[in-house]
PDB file of C-alpha atoms in Angstrom:
ATOM      1  CA  MET M   1       0.000   0.000   0.000  1.00 88.00           C
ATOM      2  CA  GLU M   2       1.405   3.365  -1.025  1.00 87.00           C
ATOM      3  CA  ILE M   3       1.134   6.335   1.295  1.00 92.00           C
ATOM      4  CA  ALA M   4       0.455   9.634  -0.472  1.00 88.00           C
ATOM      5  CA  GLU M   5       2.383  12.707   0.613  1.00 89.00           C
ATOM      6  CA  GLY M   6       0.810  14.266   3.683  1.00 92.00           C
ATOM      7  CA  LYS M   7      -1.128  11.118   4.526  1.00 97.00           C
ATOM      8  CA  LYS M   8      -0.633   8.850   7.542  1.00 98.00           C
ATOM      9  CA  ILE M   9      -1.633   5.422   8.755  1.00 98.00           C
ATOM     10  CA  TYR M  10      -3.211   5.191  12.208  1.00 98.00           C
ATOM     11  CA  PHE M  11      -3.357   2.325  14.698  1.00 98.00           C
ATOM     12  CA  ALA M  12      -5.438   1.866  17.861  1.00 98.00           C
ATOM     13  CA  SER M  13      -6.464  -0.989  20.129  1.00 97.00           C
ATOM     14  CA  ASP M  14      -8.288  -2.058  23.286  1.00 95.00           C
ATOM     15  CA  ASN M  15     -11.201   0.306  23.852  1.00 95.00           C
ATOM     16  CA  HIS M  16     -13.325  -2.299  25.669  1.00 93.00           C
ATOM     17  CA  LEU M  17     -16.525  -0.346  25.084  1.00 93.00           C
ATOM     18  CA  GLY M  18     -19.187  -1.576  27.467  1.00 90.00           C
ATOM     19  CA  ALA M  19     -16.785  -2.016  30.395  1.00 86.00           C
ATOM     20  CA  PRO M  20     -17.247  -1.801  33.270  1.00 85.00           C
ATOM     21  CA  THR M  21     -20.776  -0.731  32.249  1.00 86.00           C
ATOM     22  CA  MET M  22     -22.331   0.739  29.119  1.00 87.00           C
ATOM     23  CA  GLU M  23     -22.913   4.062  30.882  1.00 92.00           C
ATOM     24  CA  ASP M  24     -19.366   4.288  32.228  1.00 91.00           C
ATOM     25  CA  SER M  25     -17.831   3.659  28.816  1.00 93.00           C
ATOM     26  CA  LYS M  26     -19.796   6.390  26.998  1.00 95.00           C
ATOM     27  CA  PRO M  27     -17.289   9.197  27.717  1.00 96.00           C
ATOM     28  CA  ARG M  28     -14.496   6.996  26.354  1.00 96.00           C
ATOM     29  CA  GLU M  29     -16.567   6.184  23.294  1.00 97.00           C
ATOM     30  CA  LYS M  30     -17.175   9.881  22.588  1.00 97.00           C
ATOM     31  CA  LYS M  31     -13.445  10.568  22.958  1.00 98.00           C
ATOM     32  CA  PHE M  32     -12.589   7.766  20.529  1.00 98.00           C
ATOM     33  CA  VAL M  33     -15.146   8.989  17.997  1.00 98.00           C
ATOM     34  CA  ALA M  34     -13.686  12.510  18.266  1.00 98.00           C
ATOM     35  CA  TRP M  35     -10.255  11.027  17.499  1.00 98.00           C
ATOM     36  CA  LEU M  36     -11.637   9.189  14.480  1.00 98.00           C
ATOM     37  CA  ASP M  37     -13.234  12.418  13.297  1.00 97.00           C
ATOM     38  CA  GLU M  38      -9.873  14.200  13.471  1.00 98.00           C
ATOM     39  CA  ILE M  39      -7.689  11.566  11.838  1.00 98.00           C
ATOM     40  CA  LYS M  40     -10.004  11.055   8.869  1.00 97.00           C
ATOM     41  CA  GLU M  41      -8.638  14.326   7.461  1.00 97.00           C
ATOM     42  CA  ASP M  42      -5.218  12.823   6.682  1.00 97.00           C
ATOM     43  CA  ALA M  43      -5.668   9.067   7.149  1.00 98.00           C
ATOM     44  CA  ALA M  44      -4.478   6.801   4.359  1.00 98.00           C
ATOM     45  CA  ALA M  45      -5.724   3.806   6.365  1.00 98.00           C
ATOM     46  CA  ILE M  46      -6.788   2.888   9.889  1.00 98.00           C
ATOM     47  CA  PHE M  47      -5.891  -0.316  11.712  1.00 98.00           C
ATOM     48  CA  LEU M  48      -7.962  -1.319  14.748  1.00 98.00           C
ATOM     49  CA  LEU M  49      -6.241  -4.127  16.610  1.00 98.00           C
ATOM     50  CA  GLY M  50      -9.069  -5.665  18.585  1.00 94.00           C
ATOM     51  CA  ASP M  51     -11.119  -5.479  21.769  1.00 93.00           C
ATOM     52  CA  LEU M  52     -12.987  -2.457  20.489  1.00 96.00           C
ATOM     53  CA  PHE M  53     -15.853  -3.932  22.496  1.00 93.00           C
ATOM     54  CA  ASP M  54     -15.647  -5.614  25.865  1.00 89.00           C
ATOM     55  CA  PHE M  55     -17.935  -8.275  24.445  1.00 84.00           C
ATOM     56  CA  TRP M  56     -19.245  -8.892  20.952  1.00 83.00           C
ATOM     57  CA  PHE M  57     -21.178 -11.866  19.635  1.00 78.00           C
ATOM     58  CA  GLU M  58     -22.994 -11.945  16.312  1.00 79.00           C
ATOM     59  CA  TYR M  59     -26.177 -13.956  16.359  1.00 77.00           C
ATOM     60  CA  LYS M  60     -27.745 -14.705  12.981  1.00 78.00           C
ATOM     61  CA  THR M  61     -29.981 -11.605  13.076  1.00 79.00           C
ATOM     62  CA  VAL M  62     -28.819  -9.791  16.241  1.00 77.00           C
ATOM     63  CA  ILE M  63     -25.756  -7.796  17.282  1.00 82.00           C
ATOM     64  CA  PRO M  64     -25.073  -6.282  20.728  1.00 80.00           C
ATOM     65  CA  LYS M  65     -26.980  -3.138  21.628  1.00 84.00           C
ATOM     66  CA  GLY M  66     -25.058   0.131  21.861  1.00 85.00           C
ATOM     67  CA  PHE M  67     -21.908   1.628  20.320  1.00 92.00           C
ATOM     68  CA  THR M  68     -23.970   3.564  17.771  1.00 94.00           C
ATOM     69  CA  ARG M  69     -21.578   6.507  17.652  1.00 96.00           C
ATOM     70  CA  THR M  70     -18.587   4.261  17.012  1.00 97.00           C
ATOM     71  CA  LEU M  71     -20.246   2.107  14.367  1.00 96.00           C
ATOM     72  CA  GLY M  72     -21.694   5.155  12.629  1.00 97.00           C
ATOM     73  CA  LYS M  73     -18.325   6.921  12.486  1.00 98.00           C
ATOM     74  CA  LEU M  74     -16.588   3.797  11.189  1.00 98.00           C
ATOM     75  CA  ALA M  75     -19.263   3.465   8.495  1.00 97.00           C
ATOM     76  CA  GLU M  76     -18.815   7.106   7.517  1.00 98.00           C
ATOM     77  CA  ILE M  77     -15.033   6.767   7.235  1.00 98.00           C
ATOM     78  CA  SER M  78     -15.250   3.493   5.331  1.00 98.00           C
ATOM     79  CA  ASP M  79     -17.843   4.935   2.944  1.00 98.00           C
ATOM     80  CA  SER M  80     -15.540   7.893   2.272  1.00 97.00           C
ATOM     81  CA  GLY M  81     -12.972   5.512   0.790  1.00 97.00           C
ATOM     82  CA  ILE M  82     -10.501   5.314   3.681  1.00 98.00           C
ATOM     83  CA  PRO M  83      -9.687   1.634   4.271  1.00 98.00           C
ATOM     84  CA  ILE M  84     -10.165   0.310   7.800  1.00 98.00           C
ATOM     85  CA  HIS M  85      -8.697  -3.016   8.887  1.00 98.00           C
ATOM     86  CA  TYR M  86     -10.002  -4.816  11.970  1.00 98.00           C
ATOM     87  CA  PHE M  87      -8.285  -7.564  13.975  1.00 97.00           C
ATOM     88  CA  VAL M  88     -10.432  -9.462  16.452  1.00 94.00           C
ATOM     89  CA  GLY M  89      -9.262  -9.555  20.059  1.00 91.00           C
ATOM     90  CA  ASN M  90      -9.983 -11.966  22.869  1.00 87.00           C
ATOM     91  CA  HIS M  91     -13.141 -10.015  23.812  1.00 86.00           C
ATOM     92  CA  ASP M  92     -14.648  -9.695  20.338  1.00 86.00           C
ATOM     93  CA  LEU M  93     -13.431 -12.821  18.576  1.00 80.00           C
ATOM     94  CA  TRP M  94     -16.981 -13.886  17.650  1.00 82.00           C
ATOM     95  CA  MET M  95     -17.244 -11.571  14.654  1.00 84.00           C
ATOM     96  CA  ASN M  96     -18.919 -13.238  11.720  1.00 85.00           C
ATOM     97  CA  GLY M  97     -19.645 -10.943   8.808  1.00 91.00           C
ATOM     98  CA  TYR M  98     -21.331  -7.840  10.233  1.00 94.00           C
ATOM     99  CA  PHE M  99     -18.321  -5.531   9.850  1.00 95.00           C
ATOM    100  CA  GLU M 100     -17.654  -6.782   6.339  1.00 96.00           C
ATOM    101  CA  GLU M 101     -21.267  -6.611   5.140  1.00 95.00           C
ATOM    102  CA  GLU M 102     -22.507  -3.469   6.896  1.00 95.00           C
ATOM    103  CA  LEU M 103     -19.356  -1.372   7.255  1.00 96.00           C
ATOM    104  CA  GLY M 104     -17.142  -2.629   4.430  1.00 97.00           C
ATOM    105  CA  ILE M 105     -14.350  -3.394   6.907  1.00 98.00           C
ATOM    106  CA  PRO M 106     -12.281  -6.574   6.483  1.00 97.00           C
ATOM    107  CA  VAL M 107     -11.883  -8.582   9.679  1.00 97.00           C
ATOM    108  CA  TYR M 108      -8.831 -10.712  10.482  1.00 97.00           C
ATOM    109  CA  HIS M 109      -8.754 -13.538  12.999  1.00 93.00           C
ATOM    110  CA  LYS M 110      -4.986 -14.049  12.824  1.00 94.00           C
ATOM    111  CA  PRO M 111      -1.950 -11.721  12.514  1.00 96.00           C
ATOM    112  CA  GLN M 112      -1.308 -10.433   9.015  1.00 98.00           C
ATOM    113  CA  GLU M 113       1.582  -8.978   7.052  1.00 98.00           C
ATOM    114  CA  PHE M 114       1.283  -5.622   5.306  1.00 98.00           C
ATOM    115  CA  LYS M 115       3.711  -3.604   3.240  1.00 97.00           C
ATOM    116  CA  LEU M 116       2.919   0.026   3.994  1.00 97.00           C
ATOM    117  CA  GLY M 117       4.826   2.608   2.017  1.00 93.00           C
ATOM    118  CA  GLY M 118       7.578   0.076   1.377  1.00 93.00           C
ATOM    119  CA  THR M 119       7.868  -0.827   5.087  1.00 97.00           C
ATOM    120  CA  ASP M 120       7.126  -4.350   6.300  1.00 98.00           C
ATOM    121  CA  PHE M 121       4.581  -4.678   9.130  1.00 98.00           C
ATOM    122  CA  PHE M 122       3.411  -7.717  11.087  1.00 98.00           C
ATOM    123  CA  ILE M 123       0.114  -6.818  12.770  1.00 98.00           C
ATOM    124  CA  GLY M 124      -2.275  -8.577  15.147  1.00 97.00           C
ATOM    125  CA  HIS M 125      -4.131  -8.306  18.432  1.00 95.00           C
ATOM    126  CA  GLY M 126      -1.575 -10.388  20.313  1.00 92.00           C
ATOM    127  CA  ASP M 127      -3.594 -12.770  22.484  1.00 88.00           C
ATOM    128  CA  GLY M 128      -2.378 -16.347  22.687  1.00 82.00           C
ATOM    129  CA  LEU M 129       0.936 -15.642  20.942  1.00 87.00           C
ATOM    130  CA  GLY M 130       4.382 -16.448  22.262  1.00 74.00           C
ATOM    131  CA  PRO M 131       5.371 -18.579  25.247  1.00 71.00           C
ATOM    132  CA  GLY M 132       3.184 -19.271  28.273  1.00 62.00           C
ATOM    133  CA  ASP M 133      -0.451 -18.202  28.729  1.00 60.00           C
ATOM    134  CA  LYS M 134      -1.463 -21.862  28.443  1.00 57.00           C
ATOM    135  CA  GLY M 135      -4.720 -21.442  30.378  1.00 54.00           C
ATOM    136  CA  TYR M 136      -5.986 -18.786  28.009  1.00 56.00           C
ATOM    137  CA  LYS M 137      -4.810 -20.721  24.952  1.00 56.00           C
ATOM    138  CA  ARG M 138      -6.872 -23.733  26.045  1.00 60.00           C
ATOM    139  CA  MET M 139      -9.872 -21.504  26.756  1.00 57.00           C
ATOM    140  CA  LYS M 140      -9.598 -19.825  23.351  1.00 57.00           C
ATOM    141  CA  LYS M 141      -9.690 -23.182  21.569  1.00 59.00           C
ATOM    142  CA  VAL M 142     -13.011 -23.857  23.271  1.00 55.00           C
ATOM    143  CA  PHE M 143     -14.419 -20.401  22.519  1.00 61.00           C
ATOM    144  CA  ILE M 144     -13.637 -20.482  18.813  1.00 61.00           C
ATOM    145  CA  SER M 145     -14.847 -24.038  18.314  1.00 64.00           C
ATOM    146  CA  PRO M 146     -17.906 -24.351  16.028  1.00 69.00           C
ATOM    147  CA  PHE M 147     -19.715 -26.384  18.687  1.00 64.00           C
ATOM    148  CA  PHE M 148     -19.333 -23.704  21.365  1.00 60.00           C
ATOM    149  CA  LYS M 149     -20.511 -20.951  19.018  1.00 62.00           C
ATOM    150  CA  TRP M 150     -23.458 -23.071  17.907  1.00 61.00           C
ATOM    151  CA  LEU M 151     -24.391 -23.821  21.531  1.00 62.00           C
ATOM    152  CA  PHE M 152     -24.059 -20.214  22.688  1.00 60.00           C
ATOM    153  CA  LYS M 153     -26.166 -18.725  19.897  1.00 66.00           C
ATOM    154  CA  TRP M 154     -29.184 -20.840  20.899  1.00 66.00           C
ATOM    155  CA  GLY M 155     -29.468 -19.036  24.222  1.00 64.00           C
ATOM    156  CA  HIS M 156     -31.541 -15.854  24.397  1.00 68.00           C
ATOM    157  CA  PRO M 157     -29.289 -12.858  23.586  1.00 65.00           C
ATOM    158  CA  ASP M 158     -30.246 -11.083  26.834  1.00 64.00           C
ATOM    159  CA  ILE M 159     -29.046 -14.078  28.839  1.00 65.00           C
ATOM    160  CA  GLY M 160     -25.975 -14.647  26.683  1.00 62.00           C
ATOM    161  CA  MET M 161     -24.886 -11.016  26.907  1.00 66.00           C
ATOM    162  CA  ARG M 162     -25.321 -10.938  30.673  1.00 68.00           C
ATOM    163  CA  ILE M 163     -23.264 -14.108  31.170  1.00 61.00           C
ATOM    164  CA  ALA M 164     -20.547 -12.983  28.772  1.00 60.00           C
ATOM    165  CA  GLN M 165     -20.231  -9.508  30.292  1.00 67.00           C
ATOM    166  CA  TYR M 166     -19.895 -11.008  33.759  1.00 58.00           C
ATOM    167  CA  PHE M 167     -17.056 -13.321  32.742  1.00 61.00           C
ATOM    168  CA  SER M 168     -15.458 -10.611  30.626  1.00 61.00           C
ATOM    169  CA  VAL M 169     -14.883  -8.581  33.786  1.00 60.00           C
ATOM    170  CA  LYS M 170     -14.531 -11.275  36.462  1.00 55.00           C
ATOM    171  CA  ASN M 171     -12.487 -14.002  34.762  1.00 47.00           C
ATOM    172  CA  LYS M 172      -8.830 -12.920  34.756  1.00 43.00           C
ATOM    173  CA  LEU M 173      -7.963 -15.190  31.833  1.00 40.00           C
ATOM    174  CA  ILE M 174     -10.464 -13.214  29.753  1.00 42.00           C
ATOM    175  CA  SER M 175     -10.378  -9.751  31.330  1.00 43.00           C
ATOM    176  CA  GLY M 176      -6.655  -9.283  30.819  1.00 47.00           C
ATOM    177  CA  ASP M 177      -6.207  -7.601  34.209  1.00 52.00           C
ATOM    178  CA  ASP M 178      -3.021  -9.571  34.783  1.00 54.00           C
ATOM    179  CA  ASP M 179      -1.595  -8.487  31.413  1.00 59.00           C
ATOM    180  CA  ALA M 180      -1.247  -4.782  32.227  1.00 67.00           C
ATOM    181  CA  THR M 181       2.104  -5.080  34.030  1.00 76.00           C
ATOM    182  CA  PHE M 182       5.428  -4.494  32.302  1.00 70.00           C
ATOM    183  CA  LEU M 183       7.519  -7.668  32.515  1.00 78.00           C
ATOM    184  CA  GLY M 184      10.839  -6.233  31.360  1.00 78.00           C
ATOM    185  CA  GLU M 185      12.130  -6.237  27.800  1.00 79.00           C
ATOM    186  CA  ASP M 186      13.593  -9.743  28.051  1.00 81.00           C
ATOM    187  CA  ASN M 187      10.355 -11.210  29.441  1.00 81.00           C
ATOM    188  CA  GLU M 188       7.715  -9.487  27.341  1.00 90.00           C
ATOM    189  CA  TRP M 189       6.149 -12.475  25.594  1.00 88.00           C
ATOM    190  CA  LEU M 190       5.025 -10.576  22.502  1.00 93.00           C
ATOM    191  CA  ALA M 191       8.561  -9.267  22.091  1.00 95.00           C
ATOM    192  CA  ILE M 192       9.831 -12.842  22.419  1.00 94.00           C
ATOM    193  CA  TYR M 193       7.274 -13.941  19.821  1.00 94.00           C
ATOM    194  CA  SER M 194       8.385 -11.134  17.493  1.00 97.00           C
ATOM    195  CA  LYS M 195      12.026 -12.189  17.790  1.00 95.00           C
ATOM    196  CA  GLN M 196      11.024 -15.737  16.893  1.00 95.00           C
ATOM    197  CA  LYS M 197       9.182 -14.491  13.799  1.00 96.00           C
ATOM    198  CA  LEU M 198      12.257 -12.484  12.815  1.00 96.00           C
ATOM    199  CA  GLU M 199      14.189 -15.734  12.506  1.00 95.00           C
ATOM    200  CA  GLU M 200      11.825 -16.673   9.675  1.00 94.00           C
ATOM    201  CA  LYS M 201      11.654 -13.349   7.871  1.00 95.00           C
ATOM    202  CA  HIS M 202      12.543  -9.692   8.339  1.00 96.00           C
ATOM    203  CA  ARG M 203       9.821  -7.227   9.354  1.00 97.00           C
ATOM    204  CA  ASP M 204      10.405  -3.595  10.230  1.00 98.00           C
ATOM    205  CA  TYR M 205       7.582  -3.321  12.768  1.00 98.00           C
ATOM    206  CA  PHE M 206       5.621  -5.790  14.856  1.00 98.00           C
ATOM    207  CA  VAL M 207       2.472  -4.006  16.057  1.00 98.00           C
ATOM    208  CA  PHE M 208       0.128  -5.502  18.634  1.00 97.00           C
ATOM    209  CA  GLY M 209      -2.473  -4.588  21.236  1.00 96.00           C
ATOM    210  CA  HIS M 210      -3.796  -6.756  24.075  1.00 92.00           C
ATOM    211  CA  ARG M 211      -1.172  -5.789  26.673  1.00 91.00           C
ATOM    212  CA  HIS M 212      -2.864  -2.469  27.556  1.00 93.00           C
ATOM    213  CA  LEU M 213       0.596  -0.942  27.810  1.00 95.00           C
ATOM    214  CA  PRO M 214       2.198   1.506  25.358  1.00 97.00           C
ATOM    215  CA  LEU M 215       5.542  -0.156  24.597  1.00 96.00           C
ATOM    216  CA  GLU M 216       8.394   0.274  22.136  1.00 97.00           C
ATOM    217  CA  ILE M 217      11.103  -2.389  22.219  1.00 96.00           C
ATOM    218  CA  GLN M 218      13.991  -2.492  19.782  1.00 97.00           C
ATOM    219  CA  LEU M 219      14.365  -6.113  18.618  1.00 96.00           C
ATOM    220  CA  ASN M 220      17.495  -5.584  16.539  1.00 96.00           C
ATOM    221  CA  GLU M 221      19.085  -2.779  14.538  1.00 95.00           C
ATOM    222  CA  THR M 222      16.230  -2.620  12.033  1.00 96.00           C
ATOM    223  CA  SER M 223      13.137  -4.106  13.726  1.00 97.00           C
ATOM    224  CA  LYS M 224      10.924  -2.852  16.520  1.00 98.00           C
ATOM    225  CA  TYR M 225       8.050  -4.249  18.582  1.00 98.00           C
ATOM    226  CA  ILE M 226       5.237  -1.782  19.301  1.00 98.00           C
ATOM    227  CA  ASN M 227       2.337  -2.218  21.681  1.00 97.00           C
ATOM    228  CA  LEU M 228      -0.406   0.348  21.237  1.00 98.00           C
ATOM    229  CA  GLY M 229      -1.593   0.628  24.844  1.00 96.00           C
ATOM    230  CA  ASP M 230      -5.313   1.212  25.313  1.00 96.00           C
ATOM    231  CA  TRP M 231      -8.221   3.670  25.362  1.00 96.00           C
ATOM    232  CA  ILE M 232      -9.037   3.060  29.014  1.00 94.00           C
ATOM    233  CA  GLN M 233      -6.068   4.470  30.896  1.00 93.00           C
ATOM    234  CA  TYR M 234      -3.509   5.660  28.345  1.00 96.00           C
ATOM    235  CA  PHE M 235      -5.523   6.762  25.272  1.00 97.00           C
ATOM    236  CA  THR M 236      -2.530   6.000  23.070  1.00 98.00           C
ATOM    237  CA  TYR M 237      -2.374   5.320  19.354  1.00 98.00           C
ATOM    238  CA  GLY M 238       0.196   4.738  16.644  1.00 98.00           C
ATOM    239  CA  VAL M 239       0.989   6.891  13.623  1.00 98.00           C
ATOM    240  CA  PHE M 240       3.087   5.890  10.625  1.00 98.00           C
ATOM    241  CA  ASP M 241       3.928   8.603   8.079  1.00 96.00           C
ATOM    242  CA  GLY M 242       5.714   6.354   5.606  1.00 95.00           C
ATOM    243  CA  LYS M 243       9.083   6.734   7.310  1.00 93.00           C
ATOM    244  CA  THR M 244       8.708   6.613  11.082  1.00 95.00           C
ATOM    245  CA  PHE M 245       6.281   5.101  13.579  1.00 98.00           C
ATOM    246  CA  GLU M 246       5.281   7.096  16.656  1.00 97.00           C
ATOM    247  CA  LEU M 247       3.168   6.367  19.714  1.00 98.00           C
ATOM    248  CA  LYS M 248       1.062   9.364  20.657  1.00 98.00           C
ATOM    249  CA  THR M 249      -1.508  10.213  23.315  1.00 98.00           C
ATOM    250  CA  TYR M 250      -4.892  11.717  22.537  1.00 97.00           C
TER     251      TYR M 250
END
């Protein structure tokens, strides 16, 4: 993807809209929408790296109530011709066509490679990658199984949403509360994962979310691991102008 002069590519992750309650997340949603409204003026593309919602499940004819401002702004930006790319996180991994069909936004369930302005990027949410985290990895296999999704969708949405929102906050394997602590550069498991991927192929930037921490770790002389932080505590985002990548705060 070429980046026209004066244009930039933006990255954001981990809004968790709906947490801890719908009402409490509204100010954060309005702030995020204001950011989207500003960056659309010079955005060449926007990458959203997951957990936009604290819970999202697409029934055959039903989607979760709320988030109207966010969905409307994303539709407006997409309709204007600015490409938006969405990576599911561990809180919204049950996406199944709504973003593609209604908003024109491609959705990725695994990390992807992009060449942006001649620079090589490896991009994903980040959950379940690298060493450790075995409890969550086992849980994720259950959650993404066709049988689990089939079973869950047959419950009434009101009941399903209530159960899911409870576990989203209370279950530490899902909530990610234990992930928001810096482990040191040598122990950051997404940095370790990125170094392993570098043994296969060079990438200039590895960009992830999930950790809820804004991080920049130099992997070698030419490659860097970036974590985008979140829109709960830090309100951080990434900007790439075709030459350099910066983490900024809104």
